[in-house]
mmCIF file with all atom_site columns, C-alpha atoms and ligand atoms in Angstrom:
data_model
loop_
_atom_site.group_PDB
_atom_site.id
_atom_site.type_symbol
_atom_site.label_atom_id
_atom_site.label_alt_id
_atom_site.label_comp_id
_atom_site.label_asym_id
_atom_site.label_entity_id
_atom_site.label_seq_id
_atom_site.pdbx_PDB_ins_code
_atom_site.Cartn_x
_atom_site.Cartn_y
_atom_site.Cartn_z
_atom_site.occupancy
_atom_site.B_iso_or_equiv
_atom_site.pdbx_formal_charge
_atom_site.auth_seq_id
_atom_site.auth_comp_id
_atom_site.auth_asym_id
_atom_site.auth_atom_id
_atom_site.pdbx_PDB_model_num
ATOM   1   C CA . MET A 1 1   ? -19.876 62.348 -71.440 1.00 90.00 ? 1   MET A CA 1
ATOM   2   C CA . LYS A 1 2   ? -17.728 59.222 -70.560 1.00 97.00 ? 2   LYS A CA 1
ATOM   3   C CA . SER A 1 3   ? -13.777 59.754 -70.383 1.00 98.00 ? 3   SER A CA 1
ATOM   4   C CA . THR A 1 4   ? -11.968 57.965 -72.646 1.00 98.00 ? 4   THR A CA 1
ATOM   5   C CA . ALA A 1 5   ? -9.215  55.424 -71.941 1.00 98.00 ? 5   ALA A CA 1
ATOM   6   C CA . VAL A 1 6   ? -6.500  53.272 -73.031 1.00 98.00 ? 6   VAL A CA 1
ATOM   7   C CA . VAL A 1 7   ? -4.810  50.256 -71.191 1.00 98.00 ? 7   VAL A CA 1
ATOM   8   C CA . PHE A 1 8   ? -1.322  48.627 -71.457 1.00 98.00 ? 8   PHE A CA 1
ATOM   9   C CA . ILE A 1 9   ? -0.864  44.874 -71.155 1.00 98.00 ? 9   ILE A CA 1
ATOM   10  C CA . SER A 1 10  ? 1.574   42.577 -71.139 1.00 98.00 ? 10  SER A CA 1
ATOM   11  C CA . GLY A 1 11  ? 0.123   39.017 -70.348 1.00 98.00 ? 11  GLY A CA 1
ATOM   12  C CA . ARG A 1 12  ? -3.278  37.575 -69.016 1.00 98.00 ? 12  ARG A CA 1
ATOM   13  C CA . GLY A 1 13  ? -5.256  40.361 -68.910 1.00 98.00 ? 13  GLY A CA 1
ATOM   14  C CA . SER A 1 14  ? -7.707  39.508 -66.077 1.00 98.00 ? 14  SER A CA 1
ATOM   15  C CA . ASN A 1 15  ? -7.403  43.549 -65.534 1.00 98.00 ? 15  ASN A CA 1
ATOM   16  C CA . LEU A 1 16  ? -8.404  44.413 -68.436 1.00 98.00 ? 16  LEU A CA 1
ATOM   17  C CA . GLU A 1 17  ? -11.428 42.199 -68.717 1.00 98.00 ? 17  GLU A CA 1
ATOM   18  C CA . ALA A 1 18  ? -12.897 43.693 -65.196 1.00 98.00 ? 18  ALA A CA 1
ATOM   19  C CA . LEU A 1 19  ? -11.934 47.092 -66.888 1.00 98.00 ? 19  LEU A CA 1
ATOM   20  C CA . LEU A 1 20  ? -14.166 46.275 -69.892 1.00 98.00 ? 20  LEU A CA 1
ATOM   21  C CA . ARG A 1 21  ? -16.545 44.966 -68.011 1.00 98.00 ? 21  ARG A CA 1
ATOM   22  C CA . ASN A 1 22  ? -17.034 47.882 -66.002 1.00 98.00 ? 22  ASN A CA 1
ATOM   23  C CA . GLN A 1 23  ? -16.842 50.911 -67.930 1.00 98.00 ? 23  GLN A CA 1
ATOM   24  C CA . GLU A 1 24  ? -19.715 53.394 -66.186 1.00 98.00 ? 24  GLU A CA 1
ATOM   25  C CA . HIS A 1 25  ? -18.039 56.320 -66.512 1.00 98.00 ? 25  HIS A CA 1
ATOM   26  C CA . PHE A 1 26  ? -15.227 55.696 -69.173 1.00 98.00 ? 26  PHE A CA 1
ATOM   27  C CA . GLN A 1 27  ? -15.023 54.078 -72.402 1.00 98.00 ? 27  GLN A CA 1
ATOM   28  C CA . ILE A 1 28  ? -11.687 52.046 -73.324 1.00 98.00 ? 28  ILE A CA 1
ATOM   29  C CA . MET A 1 29  ? -10.785 53.098 -76.982 1.00 98.00 ? 29  MET A CA 1
ATOM   30  C CA . ALA A 1 30  ? -7.947  51.003 -77.298 1.00 98.00 ? 30  ALA A CA 1
ATOM   31  C CA . VAL A 1 31  ? -5.627  47.959 -75.820 1.00 98.00 ? 31  VAL A CA 1
ATOM   32  C CA . LEU A 1 32  ? -1.561  48.247 -76.225 1.00 98.00 ? 32  LEU A CA 1
ATOM   33  C CA . SER A 1 33  ? 0.734   46.035 -75.380 1.00 98.00 ? 33  SER A CA 1
ATOM   34  C CA . ASP A 1 34  ? 4.267   45.254 -76.060 1.00 98.00 ? 34  ASP A CA 1
ATOM   35  C CA . ARG A 1 35  ? 3.757   41.453 -76.737 1.00 98.00 ? 35  ARG A CA 1
ATOM   36  C CA . SER A 1 36  ? 1.894   40.275 -79.869 1.00 98.00 ? 36  SER A CA 1
ATOM   37  C CA . ASP A 1 37  ? 0.924   37.017 -77.856 1.00 98.00 ? 37  ASP A CA 1
ATOM   38  C CA . ALA A 1 38  ? -0.652  38.391 -74.775 1.00 98.00 ? 38  ALA A CA 1
ATOM   39  C CA . ALA A 1 39  ? -3.872  36.468 -73.900 1.00 98.00 ? 39  ALA A CA 1
ATOM   40  C CA . GLY A 1 40  ? -5.485  39.684 -72.912 1.00 98.00 ? 40  GLY A CA 1
ATOM   41  C CA . LEU A 1 41  ? -5.427  40.814 -76.561 1.00 98.00 ? 41  LEU A CA 1
ATOM   42  C CA . ARG A 1 42  ? -7.518  38.142 -77.792 1.00 98.00 ? 42  ARG A CA 1
ATOM   43  C CA . LEU A 1 43  ? -9.819  38.492 -75.031 1.00 98.00 ? 43  LEU A CA 1
ATOM   44  C CA . ALA A 1 44  ? -10.243 42.203 -75.588 1.00 98.00 ? 44  ALA A CA 1
ATOM   45  C CA . GLU A 1 45  ? -10.967 41.256 -79.291 1.00 98.00 ? 45  GLU A CA 1
ATOM   46  C CA . GLU A 1 46  ? -13.369 38.708 -78.377 1.00 98.00 ? 46  GLU A CA 1
ATOM   47  C CA . PHE A 1 47  ? -14.847 41.578 -75.738 1.00 98.00 ? 47  PHE A CA 1
ATOM   48  C CA . ALA A 1 48  ? -15.199 44.046 -78.429 1.00 98.00 ? 48  ALA A CA 1
ATOM   49  C CA . GLU A 1 49  ? -16.979 41.722 -80.891 1.00 97.00 ? 49  GLU A CA 1
ATOM   50  C CA . GLU A 1 50  ? -19.531 40.322 -78.368 1.00 97.00 ? 50  GLU A CA 1
ATOM   51  C CA . HIS A 1 51  ? -20.321 43.741 -77.361 1.00 97.00 ? 51  HIS A CA 1
ATOM   52  C CA . ASP A 1 52  ? -20.133 45.785 -80.792 1.00 97.00 ? 52  ASP A CA 1
ATOM   53  C CA . GLN A 1 53  ? -17.399 48.072 -79.015 1.00 97.00 ? 53  GLN A CA 1
ATOM   54  C CA . SER A 1 54  ? -14.836 49.605 -81.229 1.00 96.00 ? 54  SER A CA 1
ATOM   55  C CA . LEU A 1 55  ? -11.213 48.790 -79.766 1.00 98.00 ? 55  LEU A CA 1
ATOM   56  C CA . ALA A 1 56  ? -8.107  49.403 -81.334 1.00 98.00 ? 56  ALA A CA 1
ATOM   57  C CA . ILE A 1 57  ? -5.594  46.442 -80.454 1.00 98.00 ? 57  ILE A CA 1
ATOM   58  C CA . ILE A 1 58  ? -2.079  47.561 -80.807 1.00 98.00 ? 58  ILE A CA 1
ATOM   59  C CA . SER A 1 59  ? 1.134   45.368 -79.975 1.00 98.00 ? 59  SER A CA 1
ATOM   60  C CA . ALA A 1 60  ? 4.519   46.168 -80.867 1.00 98.00 ? 60  ALA A CA 1
ATOM   61  C CA . ASP A 1 61  ? 6.538   43.146 -80.252 1.00 98.00 ? 61  ASP A CA 1
ATOM   62  C CA . ARG A 1 62  ? 10.636  43.736 -79.389 1.00 97.00 ? 62  ARG A CA 1
ATOM   63  C CA . ALA A 1 63  ? 11.564  41.711 -82.305 1.00 97.00 ? 63  ALA A CA 1
ATOM   64  C CA . ARG A 1 64  ? 10.178  44.708 -84.769 1.00 97.00 ? 64  ARG A CA 1
ATOM   65  C CA . PHE A 1 65  ? 12.498  47.531 -83.617 1.00 98.00 ? 65  PHE A CA 1
ATOM   66  C CA . CYS A 1 66  ? 16.282  47.765 -83.310 1.00 98.00 ? 66  CYS A CA 1
ATOM   67  C CA . THR A 1 67  ? 16.205  49.861 -79.792 1.00 97.00 ? 67  THR A CA 1
ATOM   68  C CA . LEU A 1 68  ? 13.551  49.380 -77.063 1.00 97.00 ? 68  LEU A CA 1
ATOM   69  C CA . SER A 1 69  ? 13.249  52.996 -76.806 1.00 96.00 ? 69  SER A CA 1
ATOM   70  C CA . GLU A 1 70  ? 11.634  52.735 -80.381 1.00 97.00 ? 70  GLU A CA 1
ATOM   71  C CA . GLN A 1 71  ? 9.462   49.840 -79.286 1.00 98.00 ? 71  GLN A CA 1
ATOM   72  C CA . LYS A 1 72  ? 8.243   51.930 -76.419 1.00 97.00 ? 72  LYS A CA 1
ATOM   73  C CA . HIS A 1 73  ? 7.797   55.076 -78.816 1.00 97.00 ? 73  HIS A CA 1
ATOM   74  C CA . ALA A 1 74  ? 5.861   53.212 -81.287 1.00 98.00 ? 74  ALA A CA 1
ATOM   75  C CA . LEU A 1 75  ? 2.985   52.193 -78.674 1.00 98.00 ? 75  LEU A CA 1
ATOM   76  C CA . TYR A 1 76  ? 3.516   56.193 -76.835 1.00 98.00 ? 76  TYR A CA 1
ATOM   77  C CA . ASP A 1 77  ? 2.674   57.423 -80.717 1.00 98.00 ? 77  ASP A CA 1
ATOM   78  C CA . ALA A 1 78  ? -0.203  55.382 -80.886 1.00 98.00 ? 78  ALA A CA 1
ATOM   79  C CA . VAL A 1 79  ? -1.612  57.022 -77.432 1.00 98.00 ? 79  VAL A CA 1
ATOM   80  C CA . ASP A 1 80  ? -1.157  60.583 -78.678 1.00 98.00 ? 80  ASP A CA 1
ATOM   81  C CA . GLU A 1 81  ? -2.967  59.940 -81.969 1.00 98.00 ? 81  GLU A CA 1
ATOM   82  C CA . ILE A 1 82  ? -5.573  58.941 -79.362 1.00 98.00 ? 82  ILE A CA 1
ATOM   83  C CA . GLN A 1 83  ? -5.506  61.635 -76.807 1.00 98.00 ? 83  GLN A CA 1
ATOM   84  C CA . PRO A 1 84  ? -7.120  59.530 -74.197 1.00 98.00 ? 84  PRO A CA 1
ATOM   85  C CA . ASP A 1 85  ? -8.315  61.027 -70.766 1.00 98.00 ? 85  ASP A CA 1
ATOM   86  C CA . ILE A 1 86  ? -6.875  58.583 -68.830 1.00 98.00 ? 86  ILE A CA 1
ATOM   87  C CA . ILE A 1 87  ? -4.314  55.938 -69.657 1.00 98.00 ? 87  ILE A CA 1
ATOM   88  C CA . LEU A 1 88  ? -4.182  52.688 -67.500 1.00 98.00 ? 88  LEU A CA 1
ATOM   89  C CA . LEU A 1 89  ? -1.589  50.169 -66.924 1.00 98.00 ? 89  LEU A CA 1
ATOM   90  C CA . ALA A 1 90  ? -2.891  46.646 -65.917 1.00 98.00 ? 90  ALA A CA 1
ATOM   91  C CA . GLY A 1 91  ? -0.129  44.401 -65.810 1.00 97.00 ? 91  GLY A CA 1
ATOM   92  C CA . TYR A 1 92  ? 2.233   46.399 -68.024 1.00 98.00 ? 92  TYR A CA 1
ATOM   93  C CA . MET A 1 93  ? 5.827   45.025 -67.690 1.00 96.00 ? 93  MET A CA 1
ATOM   94  C CA . GLN A 1 94  ? 7.492   48.067 -68.988 1.00 96.00 ? 94  GLN A CA 1
ATOM   95  C CA . LEU A 1 95  ? 8.981   50.812 -67.679 1.00 95.00 ? 95  LEU A CA 1
ATOM   96  C CA . ILE A 1 96  ? 7.244   54.226 -68.856 1.00 96.00 ? 96  ILE A CA 1
ATOM   97  C CA . GLU A 1 97  ? 9.513   56.728 -69.350 1.00 95.00 ? 97  GLU A CA 1
ATOM   98  C CA . GLY A 1 98  ? 9.411   60.268 -67.781 1.00 96.00 ? 98  GLY A CA 1
ATOM   99  C CA . GLU A 1 99  ? 8.690   62.127 -70.981 1.00 96.00 ? 99  GLU A CA 1
ATOM   100 C CA . PHE A 1 100 ? 5.519   60.094 -71.739 1.00 97.00 ? 100 PHE A CA 1
ATOM   101 C CA . ILE A 1 101 ? 4.519   60.617 -68.008 1.00 97.00 ? 101 ILE A CA 1
ATOM   102 C CA . ALA A 1 102 ? 5.288   64.286 -68.397 1.00 97.00 ? 102 ALA A CA 1
ATOM   103 C CA . ARG A 1 103 ? 2.419   64.415 -71.247 1.00 97.00 ? 103 ARG A CA 1
ATOM   104 C CA . TYR A 1 104 ? -0.030  63.211 -69.657 1.00 97.00 ? 104 TYR A CA 1
ATOM   105 C CA . PRO A 1 105 ? 0.381   64.464 -65.913 1.00 95.00 ? 105 PRO A CA 1
ATOM   106 C CA . GLN A 1 106 ? -1.787  62.427 -63.290 1.00 96.00 ? 106 GLN A CA 1
ATOM   107 C CA . GLN A 1 107 ? -3.868  60.645 -65.853 1.00 98.00 ? 107 GLN A CA 1
ATOM   108 C CA . ILE A 1 108 ? -1.953  57.398 -65.865 1.00 98.00 ? 108 ILE A CA 1
ATOM   109 C CA . LEU A 1 109 ? -2.631  54.849 -63.446 1.00 98.00 ? 109 LEU A CA 1
ATOM   110 C CA . ASN A 1 110 ? -1.286  51.477 -62.434 1.00 98.00 ? 110 ASN A CA 1
ATOM   111 C CA . ILE A 1 111 ? -2.404  48.686 -60.191 1.00 98.00 ? 111 ILE A CA 1
ATOM   112 C CA . HIS A 1 112 ? 0.245   46.802 -57.642 1.00 98.00 ? 112 HIS A CA 1
ATOM   113 C CA . PRO A 1 113 ? -0.640  43.610 -55.911 1.00 98.00 ? 113 PRO A CA 1
ATOM   114 C CA . SER A 1 114 ? 0.662   44.801 -52.395 1.00 98.00 ? 114 SER A CA 1
ATOM   115 C CA . LEU A 1 115 ? -0.514  47.479 -49.901 1.00 98.00 ? 115 LEU A CA 1
ATOM   116 C CA . LEU A 1 116 ? 2.392   49.937 -51.103 1.00 97.00 ? 116 LEU A CA 1
ATOM   117 C CA . PRO A 1 117 ? 4.551   51.468 -50.010 1.00 97.00 ? 117 PRO A CA 1
ATOM   118 C CA . ASP A 1 118 ? 5.098   47.865 -48.878 1.00 97.00 ? 118 ASP A CA 1
ATOM   119 C CA . PHE A 1 119 ? 6.628   45.543 -51.447 1.00 98.00 ? 119 PHE A CA 1
ATOM   120 C CA . PRO A 1 120 ? 6.863   47.827 -54.426 1.00 97.00 ? 120 PRO A CA 1
ATOM   121 C CA . GLY A 1 121 ? 8.472   45.993 -57.682 1.00 95.00 ? 121 GLY A CA 1
ATOM   122 C CA . LEU A 1 122 ? 8.607   42.681 -58.636 1.00 94.00 ? 122 LEU A CA 1
ATOM   123 C CA . SER A 1 123 ? 7.505   39.478 -56.436 1.00 96.00 ? 123 SER A CA 1
ATOM   124 C CA . PRO A 1 124 ? 5.286   41.508 -53.766 1.00 98.00 ? 124 PRO A CA 1
ATOM   125 C CA . HIS A 1 125 ? 3.421   38.449 -52.620 1.00 98.00 ? 125 HIS A CA 1
ATOM   126 C CA . LYS A 1 126 ? 6.688   36.427 -52.118 1.00 98.00 ? 126 LYS A CA 1
ATOM   127 C CA . MET A 1 127 ? 8.129   39.487 -49.829 1.00 98.00 ? 127 MET A CA 1
ATOM   128 C CA . ALA A 1 128 ? 4.601   39.657 -47.926 1.00 98.00 ? 128 ALA A CA 1
ATOM   129 C CA . LEU A 1 129 ? 4.810   35.997 -47.118 1.00 98.00 ? 129 LEU A CA 1
ATOM   130 C CA . GLU A 1 130 ? 8.729   36.204 -46.371 1.00 97.00 ? 130 GLU A CA 1
ATOM   131 C CA . ALA A 1 131 ? 7.757   39.502 -43.827 1.00 97.00 ? 131 ALA A CA 1
ATOM   132 C CA . GLY A 1 132 ? 4.923   37.602 -42.132 1.00 97.00 ? 132 GLY A CA 1
ATOM   133 C CA . VAL A 1 133 ? 2.282   39.961 -42.610 1.00 97.00 ? 133 VAL A CA 1
ATOM   134 C CA . ALA A 1 134 ? -1.123  39.382 -41.567 1.00 97.00 ? 134 ALA A CA 1
ATOM   135 C CA . GLU A 1 135 ? -2.569  41.644 -44.363 1.00 98.00 ? 135 GLU A CA 1
ATOM   136 C CA . HIS A 1 136 ? -1.735  41.949 -47.892 1.00 98.00 ? 136 HIS A CA 1
ATOM   137 C CA . GLY A 1 137 ? -3.884  43.481 -50.853 1.00 98.00 ? 137 GLY A CA 1
ATOM   138 C CA . CYS A 1 138 ? -3.535  46.111 -53.882 1.00 98.00 ? 138 CYS A CA 1
ATOM   139 C CA . THR A 1 139 ? -3.238  49.465 -54.374 1.00 98.00 ? 139 THR A CA 1
ATOM   140 C CA . VAL A 1 140 ? -4.298  51.867 -57.515 1.00 98.00 ? 140 VAL A CA 1
ATOM   141 C CA . HIS A 1 141 ? -1.945  54.931 -57.812 1.00 98.00 ? 141 HIS A CA 1
ATOM   142 C CA . VAL A 1 142 ? -0.849  57.586 -60.048 1.00 98.00 ? 142 VAL A CA 1
ATOM   143 C CA . VAL A 1 143 ? 2.349   56.683 -61.947 1.00 98.00 ? 143 VAL A CA 1
ATOM   144 C CA . THR A 1 144 ? 5.418   58.567 -61.388 1.00 97.00 ? 144 THR A CA 1
ATOM   145 C CA . GLU A 1 145 ? 9.076   58.232 -62.497 1.00 94.00 ? 145 GLU A CA 1
ATOM   146 C CA . GLU A 1 146 ? 9.628   56.239 -59.336 1.00 94.00 ? 146 GLU A CA 1
ATOM   147 C CA . VAL A 1 147 ? 8.258   52.441 -59.796 1.00 93.00 ? 147 VAL A CA 1
ATOM   148 C CA . ASP A 1 148 ? 5.091   51.999 -57.996 1.00 93.00 ? 148 ASP A CA 1
ATOM   149 C CA . GLY A 1 149 ? 5.547   55.029 -56.078 1.00 95.00 ? 149 GLY A CA 1
ATOM   150 C CA . GLY A 1 150 ? 3.310   57.536 -57.066 1.00 96.00 ? 150 GLY A CA 1
ATOM   151 C CA . PRO A 1 151 ? 0.551   58.908 -55.070 1.00 97.00 ? 151 PRO A CA 1
ATOM   152 C CA . ILE A 1 152 ? -2.130  56.426 -53.659 1.00 98.00 ? 152 ILE A CA 1
ATOM   153 C CA . LEU A 1 153 ? -5.542  56.511 -54.832 1.00 98.00 ? 153 LEU A CA 1
ATOM   154 C CA . ALA A 1 154 ? -7.372  53.533 -53.469 1.00 98.00 ? 154 ALA A CA 1
ATOM   155 C CA . GLN A 1 155 ? -6.385  50.203 -51.609 1.00 98.00 ? 155 GLN A CA 1
ATOM   156 C CA . ALA A 1 156 ? -8.280  46.894 -50.746 1.00 98.00 ? 156 ALA A CA 1
ATOM   157 C CA . LYS A 1 157 ? -7.091  44.458 -48.275 1.00 98.00 ? 157 LYS A CA 1
ATOM   158 C CA . CYS A 1 158 ? -7.276  40.796 -48.044 1.00 98.00 ? 158 CYS A CA 1
ATOM   159 C CA . PRO A 1 159 ? -5.949  38.489 -45.143 1.00 98.00 ? 159 PRO A CA 1
ATOM   160 C CA . VAL A 1 160 ? -2.739  36.218 -45.164 1.00 98.00 ? 160 VAL A CA 1
ATOM   161 C CA . GLU A 1 161 ? -3.618  33.046 -44.346 1.00 97.00 ? 161 GLU A CA 1
ATOM   162 C CA . GLU A 1 162 ? -1.946  30.317 -42.413 1.00 94.00 ? 162 GLU A CA 1
ATOM   163 C CA . ASN A 1 163 ? -0.343  27.609 -45.035 1.00 95.00 ? 163 ASN A CA 1
ATOM   164 C CA . ASP A 1 164 ? -0.784  30.868 -48.053 1.00 98.00 ? 164 ASP A CA 1
ATOM   165 C CA . THR A 1 165 ? 1.798   29.954 -50.690 1.00 98.00 ? 165 THR A CA 1
ATOM   166 C CA . GLU A 1 166 ? 2.536   32.692 -53.490 1.00 98.00 ? 166 GLU A CA 1
ATOM   167 C CA . GLU A 1 167 ? -0.232  31.232 -55.724 1.00 98.00 ? 167 GLU A CA 1
ATOM   168 C CA . SER A 1 168 ? -2.899  31.393 -53.276 1.00 98.00 ? 168 SER A CA 1
ATOM   169 C CA . LEU A 1 169 ? -2.069  34.793 -51.967 1.00 98.00 ? 169 LEU A CA 1
ATOM   170 C CA . ALA A 1 170 ? -1.712  36.081 -55.403 1.00 98.00 ? 170 ALA A CA 1
ATOM   171 C CA . ALA A 1 171 ? -5.292  34.568 -56.484 1.00 98.00 ? 171 ALA A CA 1
ATOM   172 C CA . ARG A 1 172 ? -6.712  36.559 -52.989 1.00 98.00 ? 172 ARG A CA 1
ATOM   173 C CA . THR A 1 173 ? -5.295  39.583 -54.168 1.00 98.00 ? 173 THR A CA 1
ATOM   174 C CA . LEU A 1 174 ? -6.331  39.443 -57.774 1.00 98.00 ? 174 LEU A CA 1
ATOM   175 C CA . ALA A 1 175 ? -10.230 39.410 -56.578 1.00 98.00 ? 175 ALA A CA 1
ATOM   176 C CA . ARG A 1 176 ? -9.750  42.212 -54.663 1.00 98.00 ? 176 ARG A CA 1
ATOM   177 C CA . GLU A 1 177 ? -7.943  44.148 -57.735 1.00 98.00 ? 177 GLU A CA 1
ATOM   178 C CA . HIS A 1 178 ? -10.749 43.031 -59.968 1.00 98.00 ? 178 HIS A CA 1
ATOM   179 C CA . LEU A 1 179 ? -13.204 44.875 -57.624 1.00 98.00 ? 179 LEU A CA 1
ATOM   180 C CA . LEU A 1 180 ? -11.058 47.960 -56.761 1.00 98.00 ? 180 LEU A CA 1
ATOM   181 C CA . TYR A 1 181 ? -9.614  48.954 -60.208 1.00 98.00 ? 181 TYR A CA 1
ATOM   182 C CA . PRO A 1 182 ? -13.023 49.728 -61.937 1.00 98.00 ? 182 PRO A CA 1
ATOM   183 C CA . TRP A 1 183 ? -14.186 51.105 -58.779 1.00 98.00 ? 183 TRP A CA 1
ATOM   184 C CA . THR A 1 184 ? -11.119 53.584 -58.758 1.00 98.00 ? 184 THR A CA 1
ATOM   185 C CA . VAL A 1 185 ? -11.088 54.346 -62.215 1.00 98.00 ? 185 VAL A CA 1
ATOM   186 C CA . ASN A 1 186 ? -14.940 54.792 -62.449 1.00 98.00 ? 186 ASN A CA 1
ATOM   187 C CA . ALA A 1 187 ? -14.406 57.398 -59.496 1.00 98.00 ? 187 ALA A CA 1
ATOM   188 C CA . ILE A 1 188 ? -11.820 59.496 -60.964 1.00 98.00 ? 188 ILE A CA 1
ATOM   189 C CA . CYS A 1 189 ? -13.729 59.584 -64.496 1.00 98.00 ? 189 CYS A CA 1
ATOM   190 C CA . GLU A 1 190 ? -16.795 60.474 -62.529 1.00 97.00 ? 190 GLU A CA 1
ATOM   191 C CA . GLY A 1 191 ? -15.007 63.239 -60.447 1.00 97.00 ? 191 GLY A CA 1
ATOM   192 C CA . ALA A 1 192 ? -15.787 61.701 -57.205 1.00 98.00 ? 192 ALA A CA 1
ATOM   193 C CA . LEU A 1 193 ? -11.539 61.081 -56.932 1.00 98.00 ? 193 LEU A CA 1
ATOM   194 C CA . SER A 1 194 ? -9.011  63.490 -57.829 1.00 97.00 ? 194 SER A CA 1
ATOM   195 C CA . VAL A 1 195 ? -5.393  64.424 -57.594 1.00 96.00 ? 195 VAL A CA 1
ATOM   196 C CA . SER A 1 196 ? -3.967  67.640 -57.565 1.00 95.00 ? 196 SER A CA 1
ATOM   197 C CA . PRO A 1 197 ? -0.622  68.535 -59.290 1.00 93.00 ? 197 PRO A CA 1
ATOM   198 C CA . ASP A 1 198 ? 1.182   68.189 -56.081 1.00 93.00 ? 198 ASP A CA 1
ATOM   199 C CA . GLY A 1 199 ? -0.179  64.515 -55.754 1.00 93.00 ? 199 GLY A CA 1
ATOM   200 C CA . THR A 1 200 ? -3.082  65.388 -53.135 1.00 95.00 ? 200 THR A CA 1
ATOM   201 C CA . VAL A 1 201 ? -5.724  63.188 -53.444 1.00 96.00 ? 201 VAL A CA 1
ATOM   202 C CA . THR A 1 202 ? -9.611  64.370 -52.792 1.00 96.00 ? 202 THR A CA 1
ATOM   203 C CA . SER A 1 203 ? -12.752 62.426 -52.602 1.00 97.00 ? 203 SER A CA 1
ATOM   204 C CA . SER A 1 204 ? -16.247 62.880 -52.496 1.00 96.00 ? 204 SER A CA 1
ATOM   205 C CA . GLU A 1 205 ? -18.457 62.360 -49.238 1.00 96.00 ? 205 GLU A CA 1
ATOM   206 C CA . ALA A 1 206 ? -20.446 60.109 -51.371 1.00 97.00 ? 206 ALA A CA 1
ATOM   207 C CA . LEU A 1 207 ? -17.125 58.133 -52.658 1.00 97.00 ? 207 LEU A CA 1
ATOM   208 C CA . THR A 1 208 ? -16.163 57.984 -48.947 1.00 97.00 ? 208 THR A CA 1
ATOM   209 C CA . ARG A 1 209 ? -19.462 55.939 -47.996 1.00 97.00 ? 209 ARG A CA 1
ATOM   210 C CA . SER A 1 210 ? -19.148 53.812 -50.539 1.00 97.00 ? 210 SER A CA 1
ATOM   211 C CA . ALA A 1 211 ? -15.532 52.485 -50.000 1.00 98.00 ? 211 ALA A CA 1
ATOM   212 C CA . GLU A 1 212 ? -16.513 51.717 -46.623 1.00 97.00 ? 212 GLU A CA 1
ATOM   213 C CA . GLU A 1 213 ? -19.265 49.522 -48.091 1.00 97.00 ? 213 GLU A CA 1
ATOM   214 C CA . HIS A 1 214 ? -16.754 47.979 -50.447 1.00 97.00 ? 214 HIS A CA 1
ATOM   215 C CA . HIS A 1 215 ? -14.290 47.789 -47.508 1.00 97.00 ? 215 HIS A CA 1
ATOM   216 C CA . PHE A 1 216 ? -12.065 49.698 -49.650 1.00 98.00 ? 216 PHE A CA 1
ATOM   217 C CA . LEU A 1 217 ? -9.408  52.355 -48.294 1.00 98.00 ? 217 LEU A CA 1
ATOM   218 C CA . LEU A 1 218 ? -8.950  55.862 -49.441 1.00 97.00 ? 218 LEU A CA 1
ATOM   219 C CA . PRO A 1 219 ? -6.433  58.070 -48.780 1.00 90.00 ? 219 PRO A CA 1
ATOM   220 C CA . PRO A 1 220 ? -7.442  60.625 -45.665 1.00 80.00 ? 220 PRO A CA 1
ATOM   221 C CA . ARG A 1 221 ? -10.068 63.313 -46.433 1.00 68.00 ? 221 ARG A CA 1
HETATM 222 C C1 . LIG B 2 .   ? -1.771  41.986 -61.089 1.00 70.21 ? 1   LIG B C1 1
HETATM 223 O O1 . LIG B 2 .   ? -1.560  41.325 -60.360 1.00 70.21 ? 1   LIG B O1 1
HETATM 224 C C2 . LIG B 2 .   ? -1.261  43.404 -61.374 1.00 70.21 ? 1   LIG B C2 1
HETATM 225 O O2 . LIG B 2 .   ? -1.890  43.893 -59.914 1.00 70.21 ? 1   LIG B O2 1
HETATM 226 C C3 . LIG B 2 .   ? 0.007   43.100 -61.645 1.00 70.21 ? 1   LIG B C3 1
HETATM 227 O O3 . LIG B 2 .   ? -0.147  42.325 -62.838 1.00 70.21 ? 1   LIG B O3 1
HETATM 228 C C4 . LIG B 2 .   ? -0.977  41.564 -62.708 1.00 70.21 ? 1   LIG B C4 1
HETATM 229 C C5 . LIG B 2 .   ? -1.496  41.185 -64.114 1.00 70.21 ? 1   LIG B C5 1
HETATM 230 O O4 . LIG B 2 .   ? -2.345  40.344 -63.809 1.00 70.21 ? 1   LIG B O4 1
HETATM 231 N N1 . LIG B 2 .   ? 0.545   44.553 -62.207 1.00 70.21 ? 1   LIG B N1 1
HETATM 232 P P1 . LIG B 2 .   ? -3.627  40.444 -65.180 1.00 70.21 ? 1   LIG B P1 1
HETATM 233 O O5 . LIG B 2 .   ? -2.701  40.549 -66.756 1.00 70.21 ? 1   LIG B O5 1
HETATM 234 O O6 . LIG B 2 .   ? -4.311  41.780 -65.060 1.00 70.21 ? 1   LIG B O6 1
HETATM 235 O O7 . LIG B 2 .   ? -4.222  39.208 -65.286 1.00 70.21 ? 1   LIG B O7 1
#
């Protein structure tokens, strides 16, 4: 049986699309957004129609709520009704509250476009260029209350090239994100990658080989 997933987005939704196109060991039940104008919501609607997939599209615009907390809770309540196995953040721009994280321990994942722990937070590509690093990349990690600070599940590298701009580096990184995120989520849902309550990440031997083939990095076994 496939694991059930929901995806949170705020914008373009290219990682959401990569996840939708690679639902091998998981099935996306709903896409949620803090903005009803997020392009990714249209994309999800079109995908659902084209593939005859039942997919709830849920948005909660800030203007509809008196407080930010009420807005966030509207989305959390929608997730609680679904009770998914896994919650995927894909370009979701709001901070997730501790109370919600505690309800889904080790079940909320995020993709961040840097080789964490380097360059957490906003503008990671700019920070990487300013730091003059030779390699950049992306990280899938478990969400904790520390922004971009939870246990690292998998990473993919890409080179920083001479004359790179923020845009060119972001595009090269994004291409790696689209491969890494679905691969990692499938590995978790298949049981080939797991994270214990203390944050220790364990991977199967087969997954370690697959990571080598894809040039992905897993935490040491
Ligand atoms: C991606 O770079 C992701 O890593 C970051 O926000 C961006 C979202 O892009 N968290 P998209 O909406 O998936 O196209």
